[in-house]
Tab-separated table of C-alpha atoms in Angstrom:
chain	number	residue	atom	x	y	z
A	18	UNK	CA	84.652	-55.824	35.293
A	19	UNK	CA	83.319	-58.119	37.693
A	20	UNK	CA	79.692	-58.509	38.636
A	21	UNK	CA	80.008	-56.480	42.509
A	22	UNK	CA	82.085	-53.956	40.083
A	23	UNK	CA	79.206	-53.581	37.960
A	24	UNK	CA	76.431	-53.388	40.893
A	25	UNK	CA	78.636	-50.612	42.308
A	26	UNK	CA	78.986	-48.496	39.059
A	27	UNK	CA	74.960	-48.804	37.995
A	28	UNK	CA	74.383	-47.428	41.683
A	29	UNK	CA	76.811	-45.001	41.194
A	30	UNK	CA	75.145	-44.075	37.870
A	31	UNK	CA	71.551	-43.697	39.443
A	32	UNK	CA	72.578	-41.324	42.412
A	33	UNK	CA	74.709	-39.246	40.154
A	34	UNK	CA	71.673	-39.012	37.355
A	35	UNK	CA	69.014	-38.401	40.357
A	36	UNK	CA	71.207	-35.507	41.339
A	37	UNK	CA	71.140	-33.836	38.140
A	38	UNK	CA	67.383	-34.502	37.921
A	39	UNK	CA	66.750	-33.108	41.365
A	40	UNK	CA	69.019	-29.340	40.695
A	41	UNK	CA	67.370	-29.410	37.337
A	42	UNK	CA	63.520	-28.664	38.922
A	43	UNK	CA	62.094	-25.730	40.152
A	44	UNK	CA	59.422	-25.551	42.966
A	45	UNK	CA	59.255	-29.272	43.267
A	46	UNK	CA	57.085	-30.700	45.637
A	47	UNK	CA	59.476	-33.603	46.225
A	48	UNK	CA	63.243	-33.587	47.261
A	49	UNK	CA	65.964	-36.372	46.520
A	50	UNK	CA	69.410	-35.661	48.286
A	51	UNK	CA	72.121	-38.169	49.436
A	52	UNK	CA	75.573	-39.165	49.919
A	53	UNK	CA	78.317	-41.485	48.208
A	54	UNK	CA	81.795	-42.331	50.183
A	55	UNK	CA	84.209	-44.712	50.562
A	56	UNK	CA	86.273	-45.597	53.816
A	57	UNK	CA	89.047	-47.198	54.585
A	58	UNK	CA	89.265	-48.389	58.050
A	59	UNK	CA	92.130	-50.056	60.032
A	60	UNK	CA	91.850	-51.508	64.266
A	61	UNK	CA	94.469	-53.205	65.507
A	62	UNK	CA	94.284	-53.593	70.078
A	63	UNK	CA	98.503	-52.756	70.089
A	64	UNK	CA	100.459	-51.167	67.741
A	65	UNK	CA	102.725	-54.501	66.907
A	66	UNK	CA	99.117	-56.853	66.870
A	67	UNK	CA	97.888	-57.829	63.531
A	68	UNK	CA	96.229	-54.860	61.755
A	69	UNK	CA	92.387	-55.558	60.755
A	70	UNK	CA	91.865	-53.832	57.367
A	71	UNK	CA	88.884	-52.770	55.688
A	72	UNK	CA	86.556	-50.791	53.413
A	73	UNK	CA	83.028	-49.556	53.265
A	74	UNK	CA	81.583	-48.055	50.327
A	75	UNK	CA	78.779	-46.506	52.068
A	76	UNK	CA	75.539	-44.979	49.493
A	77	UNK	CA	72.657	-43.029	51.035
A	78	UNK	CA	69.451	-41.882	49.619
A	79	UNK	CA	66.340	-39.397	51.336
A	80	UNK	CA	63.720	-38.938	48.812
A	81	UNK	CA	60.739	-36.563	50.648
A	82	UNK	CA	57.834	-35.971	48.733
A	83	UNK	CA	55.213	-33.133	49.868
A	84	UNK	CA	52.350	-32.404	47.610
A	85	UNK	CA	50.488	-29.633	50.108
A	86	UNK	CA	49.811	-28.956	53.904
A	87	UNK	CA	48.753	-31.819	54.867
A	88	UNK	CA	50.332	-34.746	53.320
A	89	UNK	CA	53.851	-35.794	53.308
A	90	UNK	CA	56.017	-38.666	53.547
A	91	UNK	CA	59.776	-40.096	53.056
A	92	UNK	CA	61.919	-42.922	52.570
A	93	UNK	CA	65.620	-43.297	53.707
A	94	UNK	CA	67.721	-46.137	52.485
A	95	UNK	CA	71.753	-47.323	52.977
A	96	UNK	CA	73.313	-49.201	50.694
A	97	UNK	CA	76.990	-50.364	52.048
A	98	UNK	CA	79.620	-53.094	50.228
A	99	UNK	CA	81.807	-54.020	52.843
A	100	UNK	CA	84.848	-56.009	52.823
A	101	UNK	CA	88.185	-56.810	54.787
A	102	UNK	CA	89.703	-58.907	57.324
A	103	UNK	CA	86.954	-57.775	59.845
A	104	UNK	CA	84.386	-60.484	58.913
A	105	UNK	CA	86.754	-63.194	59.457
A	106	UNK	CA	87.893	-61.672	63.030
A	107	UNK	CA	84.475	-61.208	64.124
A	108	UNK	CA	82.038	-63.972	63.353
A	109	UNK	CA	79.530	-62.133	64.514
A	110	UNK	CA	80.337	-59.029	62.439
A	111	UNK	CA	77.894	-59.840	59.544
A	112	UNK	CA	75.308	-60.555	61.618
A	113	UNK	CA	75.041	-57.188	63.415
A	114	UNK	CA	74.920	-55.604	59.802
A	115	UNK	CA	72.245	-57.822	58.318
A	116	UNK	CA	69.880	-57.648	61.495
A	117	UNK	CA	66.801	-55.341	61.309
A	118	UNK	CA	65.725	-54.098	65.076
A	119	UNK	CA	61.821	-53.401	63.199
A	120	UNK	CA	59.063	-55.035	63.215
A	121	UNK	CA	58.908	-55.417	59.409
A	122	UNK	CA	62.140	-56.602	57.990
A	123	UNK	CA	63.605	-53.824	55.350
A	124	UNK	CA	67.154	-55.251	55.617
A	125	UNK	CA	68.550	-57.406	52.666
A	126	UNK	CA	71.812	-58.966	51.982
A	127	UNK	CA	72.579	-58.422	48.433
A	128	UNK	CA	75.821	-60.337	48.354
A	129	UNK	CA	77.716	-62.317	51.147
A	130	UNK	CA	81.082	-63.997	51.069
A	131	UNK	CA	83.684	-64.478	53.852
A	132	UNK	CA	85.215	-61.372	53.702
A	133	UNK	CA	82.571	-58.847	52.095
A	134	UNK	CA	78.968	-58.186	52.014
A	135	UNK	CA	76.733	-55.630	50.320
A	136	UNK	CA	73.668	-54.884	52.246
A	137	UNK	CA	70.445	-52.734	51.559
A	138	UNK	CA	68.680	-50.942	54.357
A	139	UNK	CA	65.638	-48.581	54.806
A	140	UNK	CA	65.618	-46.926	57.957
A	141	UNK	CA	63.195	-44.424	57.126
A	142	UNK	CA	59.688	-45.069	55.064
A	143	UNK	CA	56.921	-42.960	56.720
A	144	UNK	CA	54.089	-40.768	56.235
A	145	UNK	CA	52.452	-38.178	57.891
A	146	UNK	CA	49.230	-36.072	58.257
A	147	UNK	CA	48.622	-32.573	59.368
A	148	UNK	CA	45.312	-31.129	60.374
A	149	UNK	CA	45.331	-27.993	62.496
A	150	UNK	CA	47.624	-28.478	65.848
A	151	UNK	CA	47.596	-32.543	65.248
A	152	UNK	CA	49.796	-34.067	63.088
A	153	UNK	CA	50.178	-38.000	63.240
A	154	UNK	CA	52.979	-40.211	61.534
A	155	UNK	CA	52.838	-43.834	60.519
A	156	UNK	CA	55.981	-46.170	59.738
A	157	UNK	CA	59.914	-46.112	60.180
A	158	UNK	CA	60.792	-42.888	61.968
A	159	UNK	CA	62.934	-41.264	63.939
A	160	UNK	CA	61.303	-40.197	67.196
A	161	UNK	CA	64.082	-37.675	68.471
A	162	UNK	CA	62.932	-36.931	72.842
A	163	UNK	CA	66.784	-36.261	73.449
A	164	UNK	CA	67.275	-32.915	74.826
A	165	UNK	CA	71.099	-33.247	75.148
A	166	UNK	CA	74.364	-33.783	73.009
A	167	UNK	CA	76.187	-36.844	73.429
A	168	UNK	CA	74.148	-39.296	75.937
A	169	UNK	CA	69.899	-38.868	75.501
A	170	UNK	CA	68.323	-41.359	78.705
A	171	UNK	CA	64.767	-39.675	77.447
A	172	UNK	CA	65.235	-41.037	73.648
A	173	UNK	CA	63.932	-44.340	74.477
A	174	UNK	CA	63.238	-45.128	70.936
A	175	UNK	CA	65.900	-44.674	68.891
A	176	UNK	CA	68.931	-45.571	71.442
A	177	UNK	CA	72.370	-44.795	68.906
A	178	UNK	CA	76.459	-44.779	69.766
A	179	UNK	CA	78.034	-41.885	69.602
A	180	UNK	CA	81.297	-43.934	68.464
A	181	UNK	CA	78.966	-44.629	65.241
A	182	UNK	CA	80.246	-41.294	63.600
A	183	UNK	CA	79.532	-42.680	59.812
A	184	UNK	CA	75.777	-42.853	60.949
A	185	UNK	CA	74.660	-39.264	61.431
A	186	UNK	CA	71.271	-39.812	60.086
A	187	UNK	CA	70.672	-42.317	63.483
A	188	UNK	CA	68.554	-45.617	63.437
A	189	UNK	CA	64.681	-45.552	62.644
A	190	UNK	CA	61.975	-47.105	64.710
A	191	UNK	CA	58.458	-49.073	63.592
A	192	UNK	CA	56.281	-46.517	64.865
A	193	UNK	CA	53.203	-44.846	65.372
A	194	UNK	CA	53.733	-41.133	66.554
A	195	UNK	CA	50.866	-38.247	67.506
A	196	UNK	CA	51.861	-34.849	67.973
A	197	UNK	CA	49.595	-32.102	69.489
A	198	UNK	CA	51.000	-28.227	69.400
A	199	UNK	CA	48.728	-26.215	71.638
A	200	UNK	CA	51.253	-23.082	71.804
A	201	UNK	CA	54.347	-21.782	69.791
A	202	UNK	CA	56.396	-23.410	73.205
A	203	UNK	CA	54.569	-26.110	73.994
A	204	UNK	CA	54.052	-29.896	72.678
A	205	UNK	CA	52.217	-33.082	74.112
A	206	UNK	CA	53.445	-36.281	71.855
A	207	UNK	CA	51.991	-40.258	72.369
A	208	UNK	CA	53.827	-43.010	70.392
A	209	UNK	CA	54.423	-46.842	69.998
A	210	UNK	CA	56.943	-48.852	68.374
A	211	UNK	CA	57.069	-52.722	67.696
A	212	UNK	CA	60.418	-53.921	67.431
A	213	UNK	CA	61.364	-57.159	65.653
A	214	UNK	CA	60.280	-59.534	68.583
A	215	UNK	CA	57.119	-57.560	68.950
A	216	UNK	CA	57.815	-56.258	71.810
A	217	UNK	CA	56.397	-52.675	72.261
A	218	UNK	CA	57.596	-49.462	73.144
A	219	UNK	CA	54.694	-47.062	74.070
A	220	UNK	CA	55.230	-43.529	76.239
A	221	UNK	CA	54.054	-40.169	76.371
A	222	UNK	CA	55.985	-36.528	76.570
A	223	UNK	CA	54.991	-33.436	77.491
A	224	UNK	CA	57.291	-30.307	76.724
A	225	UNK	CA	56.796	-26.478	77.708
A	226	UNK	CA	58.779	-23.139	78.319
A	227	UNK	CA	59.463	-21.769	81.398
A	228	UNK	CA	61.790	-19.277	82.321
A	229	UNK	CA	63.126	-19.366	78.729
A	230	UNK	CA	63.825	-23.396	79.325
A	231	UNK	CA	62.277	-25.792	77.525
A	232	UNK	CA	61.185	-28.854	79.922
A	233	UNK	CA	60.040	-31.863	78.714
A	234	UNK	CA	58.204	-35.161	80.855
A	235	UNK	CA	57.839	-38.460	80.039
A	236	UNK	CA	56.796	-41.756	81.037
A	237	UNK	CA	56.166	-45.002	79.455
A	238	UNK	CA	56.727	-49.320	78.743
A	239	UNK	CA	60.046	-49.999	77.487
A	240	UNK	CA	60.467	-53.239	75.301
A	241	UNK	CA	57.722	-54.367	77.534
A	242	UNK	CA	59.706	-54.815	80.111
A	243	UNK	CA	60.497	-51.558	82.111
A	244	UNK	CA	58.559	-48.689	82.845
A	245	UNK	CA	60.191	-45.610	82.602
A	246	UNK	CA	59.911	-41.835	84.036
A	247	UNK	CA	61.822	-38.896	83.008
A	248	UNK	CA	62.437	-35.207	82.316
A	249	UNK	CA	64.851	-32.733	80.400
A	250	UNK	CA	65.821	-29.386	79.999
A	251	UNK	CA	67.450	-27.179	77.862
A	252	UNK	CA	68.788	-23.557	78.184
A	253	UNK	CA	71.159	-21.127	78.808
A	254	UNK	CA	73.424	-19.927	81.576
A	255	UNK	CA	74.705	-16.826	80.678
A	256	UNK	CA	75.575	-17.360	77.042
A	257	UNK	CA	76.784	-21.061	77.653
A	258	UNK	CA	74.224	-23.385	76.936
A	259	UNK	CA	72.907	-25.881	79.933
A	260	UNK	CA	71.320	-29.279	78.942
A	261	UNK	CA	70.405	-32.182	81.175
A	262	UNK	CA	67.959	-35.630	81.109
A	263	UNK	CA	66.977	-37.754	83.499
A	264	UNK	CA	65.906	-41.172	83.417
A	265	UNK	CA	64.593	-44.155	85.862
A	266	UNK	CA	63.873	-47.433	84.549
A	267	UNK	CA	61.586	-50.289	86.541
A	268	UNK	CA	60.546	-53.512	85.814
A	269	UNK	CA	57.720	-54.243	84.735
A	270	UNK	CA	57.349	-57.791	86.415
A	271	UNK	CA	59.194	-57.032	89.436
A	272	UNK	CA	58.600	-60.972	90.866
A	273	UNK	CA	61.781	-61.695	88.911
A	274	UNK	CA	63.645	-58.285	89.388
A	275	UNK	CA	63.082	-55.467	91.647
A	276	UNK	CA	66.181	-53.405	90.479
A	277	UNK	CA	65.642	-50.240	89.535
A	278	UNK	CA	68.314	-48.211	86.792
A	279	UNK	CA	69.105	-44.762	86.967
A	280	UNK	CA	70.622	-42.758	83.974
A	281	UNK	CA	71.563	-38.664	84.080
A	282	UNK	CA	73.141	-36.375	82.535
A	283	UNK	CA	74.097	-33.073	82.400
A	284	UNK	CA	76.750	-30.489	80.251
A	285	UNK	CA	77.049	-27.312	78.853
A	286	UNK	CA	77.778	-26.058	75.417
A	287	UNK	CA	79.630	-22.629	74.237
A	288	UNK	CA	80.646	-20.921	71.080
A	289	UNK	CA	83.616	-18.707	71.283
A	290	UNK	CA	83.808	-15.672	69.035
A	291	UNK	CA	86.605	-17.341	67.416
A	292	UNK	CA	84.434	-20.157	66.197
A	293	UNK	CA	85.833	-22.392	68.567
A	294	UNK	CA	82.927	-24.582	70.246
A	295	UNK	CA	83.267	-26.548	73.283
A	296	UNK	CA	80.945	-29.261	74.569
A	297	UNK	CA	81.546	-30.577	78.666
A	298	UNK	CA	78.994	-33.583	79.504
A	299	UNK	CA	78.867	-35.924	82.594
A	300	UNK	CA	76.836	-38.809	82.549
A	301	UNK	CA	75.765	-41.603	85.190
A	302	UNK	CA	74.706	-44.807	83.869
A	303	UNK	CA	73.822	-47.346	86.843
A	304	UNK	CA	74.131	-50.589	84.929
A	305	UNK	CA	72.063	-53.867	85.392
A	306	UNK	CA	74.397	-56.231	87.859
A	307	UNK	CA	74.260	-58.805	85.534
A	308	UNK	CA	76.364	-55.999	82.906
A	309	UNK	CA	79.792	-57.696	82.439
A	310	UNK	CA	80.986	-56.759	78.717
A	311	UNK	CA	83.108	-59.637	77.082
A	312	UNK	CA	85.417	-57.253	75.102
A	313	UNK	CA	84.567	-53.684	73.898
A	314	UNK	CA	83.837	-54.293	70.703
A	315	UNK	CA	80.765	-55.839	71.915
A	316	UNK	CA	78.900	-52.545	73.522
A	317	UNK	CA	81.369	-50.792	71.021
A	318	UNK	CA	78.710	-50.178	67.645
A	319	UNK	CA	75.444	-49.939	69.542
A	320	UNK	CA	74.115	-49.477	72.654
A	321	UNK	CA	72.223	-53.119	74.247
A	322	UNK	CA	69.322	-51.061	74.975
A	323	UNK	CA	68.161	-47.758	76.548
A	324	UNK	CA	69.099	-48.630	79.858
A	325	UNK	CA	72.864	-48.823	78.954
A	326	UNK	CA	73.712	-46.238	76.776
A	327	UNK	CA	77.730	-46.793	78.079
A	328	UNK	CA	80.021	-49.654	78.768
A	329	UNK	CA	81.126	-47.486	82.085
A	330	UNK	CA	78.681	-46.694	84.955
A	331	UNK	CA	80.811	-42.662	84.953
A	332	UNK	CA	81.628	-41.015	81.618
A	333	UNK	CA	82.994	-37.724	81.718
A	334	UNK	CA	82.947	-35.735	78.161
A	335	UNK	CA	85.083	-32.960	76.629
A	336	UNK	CA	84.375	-31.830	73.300
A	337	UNK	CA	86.288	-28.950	71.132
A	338	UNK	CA	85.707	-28.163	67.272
A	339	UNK	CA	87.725	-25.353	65.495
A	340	UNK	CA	87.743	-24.946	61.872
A	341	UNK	CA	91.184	-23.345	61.314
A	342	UNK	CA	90.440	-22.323	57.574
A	343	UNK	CA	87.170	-21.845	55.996
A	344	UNK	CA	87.489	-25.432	54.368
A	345	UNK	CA	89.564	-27.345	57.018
A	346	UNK	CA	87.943	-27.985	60.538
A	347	UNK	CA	89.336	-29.962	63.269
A	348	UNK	CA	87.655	-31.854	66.637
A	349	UNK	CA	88.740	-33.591	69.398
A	350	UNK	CA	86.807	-35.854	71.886
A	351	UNK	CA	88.324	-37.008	75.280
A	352	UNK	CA	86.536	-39.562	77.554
A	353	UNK	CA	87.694	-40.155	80.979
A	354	UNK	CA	85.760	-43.419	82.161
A	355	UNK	CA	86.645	-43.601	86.432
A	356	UNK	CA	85.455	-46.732	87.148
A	357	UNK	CA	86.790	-48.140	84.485
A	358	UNK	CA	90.194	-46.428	85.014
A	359	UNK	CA	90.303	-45.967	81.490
A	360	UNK	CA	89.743	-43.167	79.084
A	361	UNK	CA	88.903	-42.782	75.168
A	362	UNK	CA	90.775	-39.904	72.857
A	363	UNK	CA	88.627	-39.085	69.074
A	364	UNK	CA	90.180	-36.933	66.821
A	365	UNK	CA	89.523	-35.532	63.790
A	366	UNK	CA	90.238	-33.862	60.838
A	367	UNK	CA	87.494	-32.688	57.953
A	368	UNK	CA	88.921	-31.104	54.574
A	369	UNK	CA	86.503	-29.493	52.422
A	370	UNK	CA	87.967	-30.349	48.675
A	371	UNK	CA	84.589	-28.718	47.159
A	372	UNK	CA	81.705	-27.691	48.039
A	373	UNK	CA	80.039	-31.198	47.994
A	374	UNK	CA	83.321	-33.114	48.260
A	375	UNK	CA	84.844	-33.698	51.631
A	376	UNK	CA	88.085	-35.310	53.101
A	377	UNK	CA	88.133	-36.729	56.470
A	378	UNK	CA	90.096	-38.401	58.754
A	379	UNK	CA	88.821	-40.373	61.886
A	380	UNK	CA	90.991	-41.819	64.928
A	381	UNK	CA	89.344	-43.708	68.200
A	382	UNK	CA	91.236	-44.659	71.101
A	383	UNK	CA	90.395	-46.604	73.808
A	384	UNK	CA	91.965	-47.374	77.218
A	385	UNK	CA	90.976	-48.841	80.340
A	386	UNK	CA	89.619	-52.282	81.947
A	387	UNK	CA	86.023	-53.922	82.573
A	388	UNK	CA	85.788	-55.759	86.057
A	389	UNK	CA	84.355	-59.659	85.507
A	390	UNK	CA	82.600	-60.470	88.646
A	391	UNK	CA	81.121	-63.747	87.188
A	392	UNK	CA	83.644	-66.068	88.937
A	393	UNK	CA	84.554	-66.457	92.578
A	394	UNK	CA	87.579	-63.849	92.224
A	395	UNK	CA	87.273	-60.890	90.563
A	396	UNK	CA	89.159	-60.910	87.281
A	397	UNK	CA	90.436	-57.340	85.137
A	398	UNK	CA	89.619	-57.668	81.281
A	399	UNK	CA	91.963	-55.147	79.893
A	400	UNK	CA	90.678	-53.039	76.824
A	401	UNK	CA	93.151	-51.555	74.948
A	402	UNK	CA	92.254	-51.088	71.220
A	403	UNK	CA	93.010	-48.161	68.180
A	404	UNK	CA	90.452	-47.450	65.216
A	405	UNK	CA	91.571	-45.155	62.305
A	406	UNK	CA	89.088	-44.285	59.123
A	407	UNK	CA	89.827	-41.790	56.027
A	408	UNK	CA	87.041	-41.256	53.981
A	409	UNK	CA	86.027	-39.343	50.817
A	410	UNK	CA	82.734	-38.048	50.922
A	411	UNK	CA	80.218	-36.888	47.742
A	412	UNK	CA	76.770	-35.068	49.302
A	413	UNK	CA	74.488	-34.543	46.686
């Protein structure tokens, strides 16, 4: 067995043993729960190109620990071994992966070669105190202000890709976060983040209820560089329910740019009583002028930054999920980008083998071209590109 082997079966060994530990307990004032799968993933931008193959074996632990009313804290980590033809494709692959957004630096490289790499990540280690209406929390968090589905131009702090469908957890920020509750509807929240330049993130949100919505405001400095207004909602119109956010970036030293970015969205959401649940969204992302993607795997993983949470200024969004047996649910995601003149299809397929054990299969299509006005005459980069995943899935 060779040494990567032997990493892989001791961490294997741990999560398995923790699980046993954890269902073994009763009234517990901590909680360890997690996940172990493996994925094979193939991209290739035409059928007849070269297939890029390869496989994740993706481990993820949430320890919470809460000893009474006041007191609590957690810690997230991933652990991922990674390997295939994709590092040698993209240089810049590893680099992405090994990166850590935060102001302190909780991401290792265990092992590195030129086709694999097992990395170690904490995107969660916080704690938190409550006293009366006030609760404050300290350290890598996720500060969720989104109010709707797919796009969220309020959640300036944790800005995520809704491509990234192996990540449902979402990234962390370095943060400081106060939370006051003055009613059962009502909230007022102040935070900052540093990121790993620095750079601060500070805002403020105010949420309330009003004619059975609840409306949020904010404002704030983005990256210390824009300042930001906004405002959400969330309902229902008749029994469908009707989500929106709005967002306006400025700059903050408007001697060097005086552009202004607009982001909004809106969609509704309804559940049939067949179990069949459909999601519409449109969303309107004015892009910086100086926006001009290379290729689309390089806005693909991870949005730049909030104020371009899509590679196309327009992105209409369809949505349907229907689980056909108690233990087999399908979904399929359609993108039209206009713009663009270009569209993305997202199937899938999830299998339930046990209750902990699940089967799924992942496809992501992409169509359509970017417009490079960098030169004198306008030149079409064509997109065209296919991602497939099947992966086995443990949650303990």
């Amino acid at each position: 067995m060779s040494k990567i082997q032997h990493i892989l079966f001791i961490l294997l060994l741990i999560t398995s043993q923790s699980a046993l530990a954890q269902s073994s307990g009763k009234d517990k004032s901590w909680e360890l729960k997690g996940y172990l799968n493996d994925m094979q993933m193939v991209q290739f931008q035409k059928i007849n190109d070269p297939w890029i193959l390869d496989n994740e074996v993706h481990n993820r632990l949430d320890f919470s620990w809460y000893p009474g009313r006041v007191f609590r804290m957690g810690l997230g980590m991933r652990n991922r071994f990674l390997f295939g033809q994709g590092f040698i494709s993209n240089p810049a692959y590893k680099g992405s992966l090994t990166t850590d957004p935060g102001l302190v630096n909780m991401t290792w490289s265990i092992l590195s070669g030129k086709s694999f790499l097992m990395v170690s990540q904490f995107d969660r280690a916080w704690f938190s105190l409550t006293t009366g209406k006030v609760q404050i929390t300290v350290g890598r968090q996720r500060i969720n202000w989104g109010q709707s589905i797919v796009w969220n131009p309020n959640d300036i702090f944790n800005t995520y890709s809704f491509y990234d469908f192996d990540y449902p957890e979402r990234p962390g920020s370095d943060a400081i976060r106060l939370q006051f509750y003055p009613g059962y509807t009502s909230t007022v929240e102040a935070a900052v983040k540093w990121n790993s330049q620095g750079k601060i993130t500070i805002a403020g949100l105010g949420r309330f209820n009003l004619w059975q919505y609840d409306i949020q405001f904010m404002s704030g400095l983005v990256n210390d560089q824009d300042w930001v207004i906004g405002t959400g909602w969330s309902g229902n119109i008749s029994q469908a329910g009707f989500r929106g956010e709005v967002s306006y970036f400025y700059p903050k030293n408007i001697s060097r740019d005086t552009s202004g970015v607009l982001l909004a969205t809106m969609g509704l959401d309804y559940s049939f009583s067949n179990s069949l649940y459909l999601i519409f969204q449109v969303f309107y992302n004015q892009l910086p002028p100086n926006f001009q993607p290379e290729t689309l795997l390089s806005v693909y993983q991870a949005p730049p930054s909030p104020k371009t949470l899509s590679f196309s200024e327009w992105n209409i969004f369809l949505q349907g999920t229907y689980p056909i047996t108690p233990l087999l649910d399908i979904n399929l995601a359609v993108m039209y980008y206009p713009d663009l003149n270009g569209y993305f299809i997202g199937p899938n397929v999830n299998y339930s083998i046990r209750q902990n054990i699940d089967l799924s299969f992942f496809l992501q299509y992409f169509n359509g071209r970017f417009a490079n006005t960098g030169s004198q005459q306008d030149q079409n980069i064509y997109f065209q590109a296919c991602i497939s995943a099947l992966r086995l899935k443990w949650n303990f």
